[in-house]
Short mmCIF file of C-alpha atoms and ligand atoms in Angstrom, two decimals:
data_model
loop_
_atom_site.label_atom_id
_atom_site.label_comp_id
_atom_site.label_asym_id
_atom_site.label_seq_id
_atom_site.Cartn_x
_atom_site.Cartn_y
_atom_site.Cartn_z
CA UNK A 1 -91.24 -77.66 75.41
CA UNK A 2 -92.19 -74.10 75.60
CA UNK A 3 -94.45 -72.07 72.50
CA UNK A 4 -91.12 -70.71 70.78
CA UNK A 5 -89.32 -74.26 71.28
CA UNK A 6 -92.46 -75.72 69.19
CA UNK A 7 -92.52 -72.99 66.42
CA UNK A 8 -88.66 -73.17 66.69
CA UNK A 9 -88.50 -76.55 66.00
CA UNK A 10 -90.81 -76.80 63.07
CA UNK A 11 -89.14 -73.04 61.53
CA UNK A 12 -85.83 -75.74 61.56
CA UNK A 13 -87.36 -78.04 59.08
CA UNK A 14 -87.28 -75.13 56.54
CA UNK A 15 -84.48 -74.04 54.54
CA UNK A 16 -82.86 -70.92 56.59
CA UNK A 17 -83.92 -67.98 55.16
CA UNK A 18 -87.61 -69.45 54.31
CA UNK A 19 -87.55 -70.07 57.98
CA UNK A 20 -86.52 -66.76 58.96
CA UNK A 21 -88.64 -64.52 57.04
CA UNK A 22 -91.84 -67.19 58.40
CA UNK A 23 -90.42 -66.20 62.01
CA UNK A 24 -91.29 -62.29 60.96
CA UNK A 25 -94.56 -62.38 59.13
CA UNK A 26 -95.36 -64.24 62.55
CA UNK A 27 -94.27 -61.38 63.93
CA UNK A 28 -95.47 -58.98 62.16
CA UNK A 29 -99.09 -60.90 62.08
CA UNK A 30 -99.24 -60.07 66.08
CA UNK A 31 -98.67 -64.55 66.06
CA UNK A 32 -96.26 -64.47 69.11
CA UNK A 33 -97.43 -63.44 72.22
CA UNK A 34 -95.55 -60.57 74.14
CA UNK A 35 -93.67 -61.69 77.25
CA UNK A 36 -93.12 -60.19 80.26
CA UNK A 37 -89.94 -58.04 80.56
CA UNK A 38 -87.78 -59.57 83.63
CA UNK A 39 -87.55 -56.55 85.80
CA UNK A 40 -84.59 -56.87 88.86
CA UNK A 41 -83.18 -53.26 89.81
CA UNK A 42 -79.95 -55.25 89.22
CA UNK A 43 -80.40 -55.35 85.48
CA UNK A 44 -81.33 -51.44 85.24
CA UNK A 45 -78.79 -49.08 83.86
CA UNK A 46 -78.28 -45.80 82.31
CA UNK A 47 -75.61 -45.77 79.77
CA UNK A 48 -75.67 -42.54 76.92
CA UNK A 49 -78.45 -40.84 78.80
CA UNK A 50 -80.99 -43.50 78.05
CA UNK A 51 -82.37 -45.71 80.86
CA UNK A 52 -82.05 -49.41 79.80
CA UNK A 53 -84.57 -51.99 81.71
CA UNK A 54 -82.69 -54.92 81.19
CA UNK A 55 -78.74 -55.42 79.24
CA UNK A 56 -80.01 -57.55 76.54
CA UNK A 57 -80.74 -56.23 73.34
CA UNK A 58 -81.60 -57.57 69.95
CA UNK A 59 -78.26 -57.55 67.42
CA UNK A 60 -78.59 -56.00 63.49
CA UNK A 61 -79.71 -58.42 60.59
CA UNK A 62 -82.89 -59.85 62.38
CA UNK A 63 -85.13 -57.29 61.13
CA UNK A 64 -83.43 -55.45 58.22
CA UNK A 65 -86.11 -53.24 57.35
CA UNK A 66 -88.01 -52.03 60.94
CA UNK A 67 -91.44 -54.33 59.94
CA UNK A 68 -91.58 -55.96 63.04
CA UNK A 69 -90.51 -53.17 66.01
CA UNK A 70 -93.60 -53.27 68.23
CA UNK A 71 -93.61 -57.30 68.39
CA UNK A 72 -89.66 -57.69 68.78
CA UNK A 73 -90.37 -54.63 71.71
CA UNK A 74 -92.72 -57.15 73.00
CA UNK A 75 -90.10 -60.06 73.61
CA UNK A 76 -88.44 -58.87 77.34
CA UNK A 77 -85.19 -57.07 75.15
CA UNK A 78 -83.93 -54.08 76.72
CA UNK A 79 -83.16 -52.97 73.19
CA UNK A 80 -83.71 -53.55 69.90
CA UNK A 81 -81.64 -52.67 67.08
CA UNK A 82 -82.89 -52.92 63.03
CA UNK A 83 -81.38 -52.62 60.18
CA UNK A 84 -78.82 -52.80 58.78
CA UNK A 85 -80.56 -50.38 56.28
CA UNK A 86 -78.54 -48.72 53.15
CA UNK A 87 -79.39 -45.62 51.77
CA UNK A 88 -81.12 -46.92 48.47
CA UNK A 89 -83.12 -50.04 48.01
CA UNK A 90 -80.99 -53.29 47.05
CA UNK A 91 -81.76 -57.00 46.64
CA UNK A 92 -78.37 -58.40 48.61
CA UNK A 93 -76.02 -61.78 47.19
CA UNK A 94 -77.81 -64.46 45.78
CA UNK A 95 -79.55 -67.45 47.76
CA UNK A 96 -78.86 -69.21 49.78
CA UNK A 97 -77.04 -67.06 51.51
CA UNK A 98 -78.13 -68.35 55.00
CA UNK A 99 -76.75 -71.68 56.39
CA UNK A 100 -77.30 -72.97 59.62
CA UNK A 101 -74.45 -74.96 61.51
CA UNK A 102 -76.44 -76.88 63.99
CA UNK A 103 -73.21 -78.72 65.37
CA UNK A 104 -71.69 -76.24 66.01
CA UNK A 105 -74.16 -73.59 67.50
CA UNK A 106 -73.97 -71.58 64.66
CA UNK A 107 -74.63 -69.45 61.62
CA UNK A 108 -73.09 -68.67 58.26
CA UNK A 109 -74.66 -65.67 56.54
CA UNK A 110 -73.53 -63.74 53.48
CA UNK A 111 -77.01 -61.73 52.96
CA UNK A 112 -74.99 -59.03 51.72
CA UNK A 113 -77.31 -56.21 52.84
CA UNK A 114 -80.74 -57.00 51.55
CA UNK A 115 -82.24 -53.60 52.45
CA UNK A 116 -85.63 -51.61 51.22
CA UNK A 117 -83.79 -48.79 51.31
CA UNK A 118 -83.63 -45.82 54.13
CA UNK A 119 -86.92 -43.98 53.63
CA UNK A 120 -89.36 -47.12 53.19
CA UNK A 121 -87.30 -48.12 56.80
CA UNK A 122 -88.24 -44.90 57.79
CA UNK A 123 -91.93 -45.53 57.03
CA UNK A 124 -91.66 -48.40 58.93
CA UNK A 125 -90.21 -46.94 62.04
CA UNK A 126 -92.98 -43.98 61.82
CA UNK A 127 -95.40 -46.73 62.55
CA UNK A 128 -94.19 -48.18 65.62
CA UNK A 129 -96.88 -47.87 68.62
CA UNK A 130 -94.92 -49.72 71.42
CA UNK A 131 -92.31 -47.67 73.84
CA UNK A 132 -88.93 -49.08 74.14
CA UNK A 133 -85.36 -48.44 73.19
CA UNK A 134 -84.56 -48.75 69.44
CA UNK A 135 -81.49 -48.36 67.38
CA UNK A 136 -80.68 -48.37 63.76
CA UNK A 137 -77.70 -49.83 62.45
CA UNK A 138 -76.40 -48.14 58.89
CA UNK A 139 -74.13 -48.94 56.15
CA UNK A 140 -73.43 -48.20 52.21
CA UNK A 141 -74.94 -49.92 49.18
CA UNK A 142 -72.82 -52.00 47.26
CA UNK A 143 -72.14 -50.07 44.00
CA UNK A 144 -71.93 -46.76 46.01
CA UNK A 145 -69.10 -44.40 44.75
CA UNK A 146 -69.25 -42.63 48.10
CA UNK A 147 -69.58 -44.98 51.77
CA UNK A 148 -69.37 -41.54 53.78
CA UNK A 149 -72.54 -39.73 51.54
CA UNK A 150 -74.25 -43.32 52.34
CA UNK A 151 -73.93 -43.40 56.01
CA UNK A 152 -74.45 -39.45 56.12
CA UNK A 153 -77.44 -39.89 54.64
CA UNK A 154 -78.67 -42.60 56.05
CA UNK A 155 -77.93 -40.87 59.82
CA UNK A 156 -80.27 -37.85 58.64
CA UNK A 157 -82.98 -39.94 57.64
CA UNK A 158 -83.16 -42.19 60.76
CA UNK A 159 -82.43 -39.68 63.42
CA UNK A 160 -85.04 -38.25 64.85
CA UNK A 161 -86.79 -42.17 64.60
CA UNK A 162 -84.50 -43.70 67.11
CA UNK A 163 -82.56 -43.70 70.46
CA UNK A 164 -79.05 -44.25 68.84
CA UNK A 165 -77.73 -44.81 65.32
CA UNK A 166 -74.68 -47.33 64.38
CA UNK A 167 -72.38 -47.14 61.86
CA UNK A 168 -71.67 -51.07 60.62
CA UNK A 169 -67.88 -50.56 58.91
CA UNK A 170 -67.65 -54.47 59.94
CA UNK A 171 -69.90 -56.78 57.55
CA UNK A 172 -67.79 -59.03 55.97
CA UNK A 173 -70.29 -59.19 52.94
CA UNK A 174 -69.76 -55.74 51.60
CA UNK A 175 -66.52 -55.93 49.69
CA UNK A 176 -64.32 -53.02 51.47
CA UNK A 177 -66.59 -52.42 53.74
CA UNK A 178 -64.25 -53.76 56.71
CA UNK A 179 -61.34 -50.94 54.95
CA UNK A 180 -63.45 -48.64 56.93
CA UNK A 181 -61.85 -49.81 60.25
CA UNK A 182 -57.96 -48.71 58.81
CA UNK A 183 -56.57 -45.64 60.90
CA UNK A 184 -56.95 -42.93 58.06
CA UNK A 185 -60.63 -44.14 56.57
CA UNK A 186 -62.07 -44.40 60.16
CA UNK A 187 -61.27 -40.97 61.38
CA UNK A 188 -62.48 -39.46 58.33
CA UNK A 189 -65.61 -40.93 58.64
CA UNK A 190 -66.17 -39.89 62.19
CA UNK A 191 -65.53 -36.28 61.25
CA UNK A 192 -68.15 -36.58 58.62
CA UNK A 193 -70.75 -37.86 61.17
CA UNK A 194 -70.12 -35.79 64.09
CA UNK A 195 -70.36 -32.85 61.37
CA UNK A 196 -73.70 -33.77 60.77
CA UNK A 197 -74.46 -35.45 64.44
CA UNK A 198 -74.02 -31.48 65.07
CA UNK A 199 -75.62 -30.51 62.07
CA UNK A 200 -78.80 -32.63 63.28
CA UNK A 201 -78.91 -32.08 67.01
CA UNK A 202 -79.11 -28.50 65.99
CA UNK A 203 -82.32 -28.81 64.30
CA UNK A 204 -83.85 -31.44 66.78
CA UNK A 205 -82.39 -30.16 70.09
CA UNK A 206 -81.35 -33.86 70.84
CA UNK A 207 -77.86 -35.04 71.09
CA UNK A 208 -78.29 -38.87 69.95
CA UNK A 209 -75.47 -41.55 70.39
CA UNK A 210 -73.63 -42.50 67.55
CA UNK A 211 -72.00 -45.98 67.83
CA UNK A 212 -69.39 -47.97 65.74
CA UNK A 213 -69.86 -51.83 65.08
CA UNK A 214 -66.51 -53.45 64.36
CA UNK A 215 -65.47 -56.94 63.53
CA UNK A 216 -63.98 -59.73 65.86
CA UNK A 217 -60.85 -60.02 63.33
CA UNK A 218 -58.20 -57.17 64.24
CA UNK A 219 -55.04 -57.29 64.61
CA UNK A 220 -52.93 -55.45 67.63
CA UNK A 221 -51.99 -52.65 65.87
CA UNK A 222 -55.69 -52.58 64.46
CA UNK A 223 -57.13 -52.44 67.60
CA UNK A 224 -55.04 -49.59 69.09
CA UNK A 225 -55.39 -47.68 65.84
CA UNK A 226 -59.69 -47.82 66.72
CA UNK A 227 -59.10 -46.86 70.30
CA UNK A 228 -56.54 -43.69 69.25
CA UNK A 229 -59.03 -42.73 66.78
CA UNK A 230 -62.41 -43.23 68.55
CA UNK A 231 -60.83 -41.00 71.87
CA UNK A 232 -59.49 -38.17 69.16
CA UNK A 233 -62.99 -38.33 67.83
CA UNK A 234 -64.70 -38.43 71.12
CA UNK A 235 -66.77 -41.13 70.09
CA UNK A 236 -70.00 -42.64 72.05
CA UNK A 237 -69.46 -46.04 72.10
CA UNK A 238 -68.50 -49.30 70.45
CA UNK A 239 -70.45 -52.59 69.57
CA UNK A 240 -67.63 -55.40 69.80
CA UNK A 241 -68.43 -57.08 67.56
CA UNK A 242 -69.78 -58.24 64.15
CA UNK A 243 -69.54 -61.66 63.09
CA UNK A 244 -65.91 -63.34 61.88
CA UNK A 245 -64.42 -65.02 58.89
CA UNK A 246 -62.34 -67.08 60.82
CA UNK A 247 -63.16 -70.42 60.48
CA UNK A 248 -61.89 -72.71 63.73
CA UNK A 249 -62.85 -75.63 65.22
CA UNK A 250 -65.90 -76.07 62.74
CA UNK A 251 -68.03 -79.56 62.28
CA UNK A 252 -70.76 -78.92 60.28
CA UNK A 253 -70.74 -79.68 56.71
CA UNK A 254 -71.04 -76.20 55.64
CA UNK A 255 -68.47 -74.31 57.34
CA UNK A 256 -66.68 -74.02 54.03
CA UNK A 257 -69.56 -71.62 53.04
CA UNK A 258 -68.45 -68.06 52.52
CA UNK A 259 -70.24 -65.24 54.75
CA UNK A 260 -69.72 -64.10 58.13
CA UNK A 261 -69.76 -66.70 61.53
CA UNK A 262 -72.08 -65.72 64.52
CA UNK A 263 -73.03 -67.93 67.58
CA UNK A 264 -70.85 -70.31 70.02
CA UNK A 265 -67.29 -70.36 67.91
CA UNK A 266 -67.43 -66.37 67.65
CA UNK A 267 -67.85 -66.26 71.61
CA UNK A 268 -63.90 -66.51 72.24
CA UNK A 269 -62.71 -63.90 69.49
CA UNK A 270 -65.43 -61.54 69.91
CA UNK A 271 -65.00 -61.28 73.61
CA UNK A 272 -61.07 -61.15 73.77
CA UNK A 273 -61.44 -58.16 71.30
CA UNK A 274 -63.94 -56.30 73.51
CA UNK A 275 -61.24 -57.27 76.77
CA UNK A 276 -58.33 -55.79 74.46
CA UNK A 277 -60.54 -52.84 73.53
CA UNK A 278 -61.61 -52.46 76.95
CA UNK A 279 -58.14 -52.33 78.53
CA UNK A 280 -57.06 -50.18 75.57
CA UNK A 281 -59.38 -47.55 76.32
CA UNK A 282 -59.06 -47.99 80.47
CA UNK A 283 -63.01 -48.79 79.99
CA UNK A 284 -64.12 -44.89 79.25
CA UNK A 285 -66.03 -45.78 75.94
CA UNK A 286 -69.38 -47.79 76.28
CA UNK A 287 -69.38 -51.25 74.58
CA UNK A 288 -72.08 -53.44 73.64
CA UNK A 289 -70.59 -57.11 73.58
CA UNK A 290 -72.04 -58.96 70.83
CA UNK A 291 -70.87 -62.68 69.81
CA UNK A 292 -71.72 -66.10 70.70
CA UNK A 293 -74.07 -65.18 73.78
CA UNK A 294 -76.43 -68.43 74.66
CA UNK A 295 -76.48 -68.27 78.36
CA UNK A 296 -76.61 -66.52 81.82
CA UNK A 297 -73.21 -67.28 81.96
CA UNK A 298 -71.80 -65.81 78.80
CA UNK A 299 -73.69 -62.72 78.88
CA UNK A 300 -71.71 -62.64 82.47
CA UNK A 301 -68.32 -63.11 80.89
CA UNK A 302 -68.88 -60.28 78.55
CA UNK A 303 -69.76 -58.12 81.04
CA UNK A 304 -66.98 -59.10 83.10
CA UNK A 305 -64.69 -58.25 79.82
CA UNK A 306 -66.05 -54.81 79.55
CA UNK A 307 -69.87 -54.98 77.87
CA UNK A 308 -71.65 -51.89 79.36
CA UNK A 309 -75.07 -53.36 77.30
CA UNK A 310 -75.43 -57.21 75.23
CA UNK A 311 -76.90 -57.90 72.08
CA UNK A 312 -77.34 -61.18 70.07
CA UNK A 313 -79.04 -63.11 67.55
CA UNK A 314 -78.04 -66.60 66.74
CA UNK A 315 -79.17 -68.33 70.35
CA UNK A 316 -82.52 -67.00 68.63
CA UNK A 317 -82.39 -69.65 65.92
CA UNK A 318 -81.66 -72.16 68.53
CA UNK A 319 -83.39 -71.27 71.39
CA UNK A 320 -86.18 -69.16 70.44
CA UNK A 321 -87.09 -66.13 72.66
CA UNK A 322 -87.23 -68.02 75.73
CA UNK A 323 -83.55 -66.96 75.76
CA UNK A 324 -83.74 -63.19 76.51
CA UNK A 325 -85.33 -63.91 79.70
CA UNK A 326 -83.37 -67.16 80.72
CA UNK A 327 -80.20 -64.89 80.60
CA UNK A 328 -81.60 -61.93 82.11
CA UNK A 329 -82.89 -64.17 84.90
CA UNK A 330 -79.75 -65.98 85.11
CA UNK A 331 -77.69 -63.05 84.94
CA UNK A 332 -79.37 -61.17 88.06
CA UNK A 333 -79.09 -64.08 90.09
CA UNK A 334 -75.20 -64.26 89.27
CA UNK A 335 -74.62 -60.53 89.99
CA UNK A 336 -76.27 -61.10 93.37
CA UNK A 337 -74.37 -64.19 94.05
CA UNK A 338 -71.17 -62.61 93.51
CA UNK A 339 -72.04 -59.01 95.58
CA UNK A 340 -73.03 -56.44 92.67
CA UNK A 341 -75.65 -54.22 93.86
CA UNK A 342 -75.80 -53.92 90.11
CA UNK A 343 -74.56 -54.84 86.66
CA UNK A 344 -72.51 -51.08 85.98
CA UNK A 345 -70.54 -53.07 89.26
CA UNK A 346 -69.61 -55.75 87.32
CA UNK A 347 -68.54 -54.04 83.72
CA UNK A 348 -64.92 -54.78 83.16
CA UNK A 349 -63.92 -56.59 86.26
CA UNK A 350 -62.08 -59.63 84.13
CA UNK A 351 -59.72 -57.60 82.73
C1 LIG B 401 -78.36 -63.93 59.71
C2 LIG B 401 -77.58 -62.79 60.27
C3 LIG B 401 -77.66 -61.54 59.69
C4 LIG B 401 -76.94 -60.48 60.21
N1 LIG B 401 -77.06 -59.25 59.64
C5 LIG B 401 -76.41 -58.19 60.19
C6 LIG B 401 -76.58 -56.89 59.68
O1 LIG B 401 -77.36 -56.65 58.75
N2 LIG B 401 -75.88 -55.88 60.25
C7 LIG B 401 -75.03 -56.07 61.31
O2 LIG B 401 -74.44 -55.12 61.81
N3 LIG B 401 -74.87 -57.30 61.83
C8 LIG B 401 -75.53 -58.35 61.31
N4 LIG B 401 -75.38 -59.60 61.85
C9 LIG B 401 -74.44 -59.77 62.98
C10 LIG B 401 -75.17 -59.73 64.33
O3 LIG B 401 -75.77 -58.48 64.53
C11 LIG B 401 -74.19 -60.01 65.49
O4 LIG B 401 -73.24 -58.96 65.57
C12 LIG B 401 -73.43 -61.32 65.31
O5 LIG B 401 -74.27 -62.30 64.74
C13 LIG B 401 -72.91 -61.86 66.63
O6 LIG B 401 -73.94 -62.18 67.54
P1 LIG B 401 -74.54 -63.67 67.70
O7 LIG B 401 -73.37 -64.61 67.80
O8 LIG B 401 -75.36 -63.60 68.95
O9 LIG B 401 -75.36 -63.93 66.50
C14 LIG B 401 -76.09 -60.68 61.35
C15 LIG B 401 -76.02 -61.94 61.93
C16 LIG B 401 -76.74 -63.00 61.42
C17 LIG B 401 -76.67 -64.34 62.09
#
């Protein structure tokens, strides 16, 4: 049993959250040792101008407020992303609001965007000391009379402190938030940002990429009405997807729990909906495939269904960091096996 299988193991004898937040201030504290990045040429890849070491990144919601960036760098990720962050600070739904579903592989949250707010995030950020690819995922605060001023606001503050900046319209936490993703809403929202995308990579002389994260529960026409709007909008790329509230196939005693599903039952959904979106779009808008990814082989699959990049976050609570570099170790052999010089080769050949 590996370091993070031990501290992983005794963080599950704590209620969820308690656990989580221990997992940070170990963080934080400089308590987990770095670990060599797995470096194969096959994992390299260049996707929005930025050159990523490995495909694996770090999904939204494991460090909400940027306190732990150099130590998460420090974990063989190709790329991290924090937040989500709101514009102003709020304290999120009651607890618990975390469950874990051990039989099942999974996680029920309904955090509801605890956030310190943009500009204490932005202190945060200043601090960082390690290199490495970060991104910051955005969103609105609950009472807010205006979700377009939020995100707007939020982009300004954050944009010259990352690589790339998402827009979350897909946490199921947030009543209305997921109205975001209806035809009329989304485009108007994209103006807004690319309005002051241009507005900012004016003043900075850096064009940064602006994705949208979007849930696992679309419909058809849903799904076509993203792809028509993200090509009119010439968008930069998708992350496919947040977490569900479908609730299939569960076990575990709290799957009645309200809050949004991550880990092994959101593989299937999540992945069909980045194949659908993939196909939709004939595979010209970058997606990072999110949802359910424990293994070598999974993180294959969604590549094979159109994932340019990866990100997760549940296989954390189960397997600890030893993860990232089981998959990225896995994954390289696989490509190899199978004849891809590299992983770009492989994106969207299942489709
Ligand atoms: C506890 C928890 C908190 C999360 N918080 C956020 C969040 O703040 N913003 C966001 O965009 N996604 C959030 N997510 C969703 C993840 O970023 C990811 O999209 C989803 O969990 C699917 O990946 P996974 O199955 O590997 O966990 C959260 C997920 C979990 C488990």
């Amino acid at each position: 049993m590996g370091y993070y299988s031990i501290v992983g193991a005794v963080a599950r004898m704590f209620p969820a959250e308690s656990a989580h937040n221990a997992a940070l201030c170990a963080l934080k504290s400089g308590l987990v040792p770095s670990v060599a990045p797995v470096l194969h040429d096959n994992l390299r890849s260049r996707v929005w101008d930025i050159d990523f070491p490995n495909p694996v990144g770090l999904a939204a919601g494991f460090d909400k407020n940027a306190e732990a960036v150099d130590a998460l760098l420090s974990q063989g990720f190709g790329f991290i992303e924090v937040g989500t962050v709101t514009p102003l600070q709020q304290s999120g739904n009651t607890k618990p609001r975390l469950f874990r579903l051990p039989e099942d592989g999974a996680v029920i949250n309904r955090f509801g965007f605890n956030s310190m707010g943009v500009h204490a995030f932005a202190v945060n950020l200043k601090k960082r000391r390690k290199s490495g690819i970060i991104g910051a995922n955005i969103s609105k605060n609950k009472d807010s009379l205006d979700a377009i001023y939020d995100y707007a606001t939020s982009l300004a503050v954050v944009y010259d402190l990352v690589d790339y900046i998402t827009v979350n319209i897909s946490s199921p936490n947030t009543v209305g938030l997921r109205d975001l993703q209806q035809k009329q809403a989304l485009d108007g929202l994209m103006k807004t940002i690319e309005h002051e995308r241009t507005r900012l990579a004016a003043a900075s002389g850096k064009r940064k990429p602006i994705l949208y994260k979007i849930a696992p529960d679309l419909t058809q026409q849903d799904k076509e009405d993203i792809v028509e709007v993200a090509f009119s909008n010439n968008i930069d790329g998708l992350i496919i997807s947040n977490t569900t509230i479908s609730r299939k196939g569960l076990q575990s005693s709290y799957r009645n729990e309200r809050g949004g599903l991550s880990g092994k039952p959101l593989f299937g959904i999540s992945t069909e909906t980045l194949r659908d979106i993939y196909r939709l779009s004939q595979g010209r808008i970058p997606i990072i495939g999110a949802g359910g990814i424990s293994t070598a082989g999974d993180a294959y699959a969604k590549i094979k269904a159109g994932a340019s990049l990866l990100q997760l976050y549940t296989a954390l609570v189960y397997g600890g960091f030893e993860v990232v570099r089981d998959i990225n170790q896995g994954l390289s052999a696989m490509l190899e096996r199978d004849g891809f010089k590299n992983i770009r080769d492989a994106v969207g050949q299942e489709t």
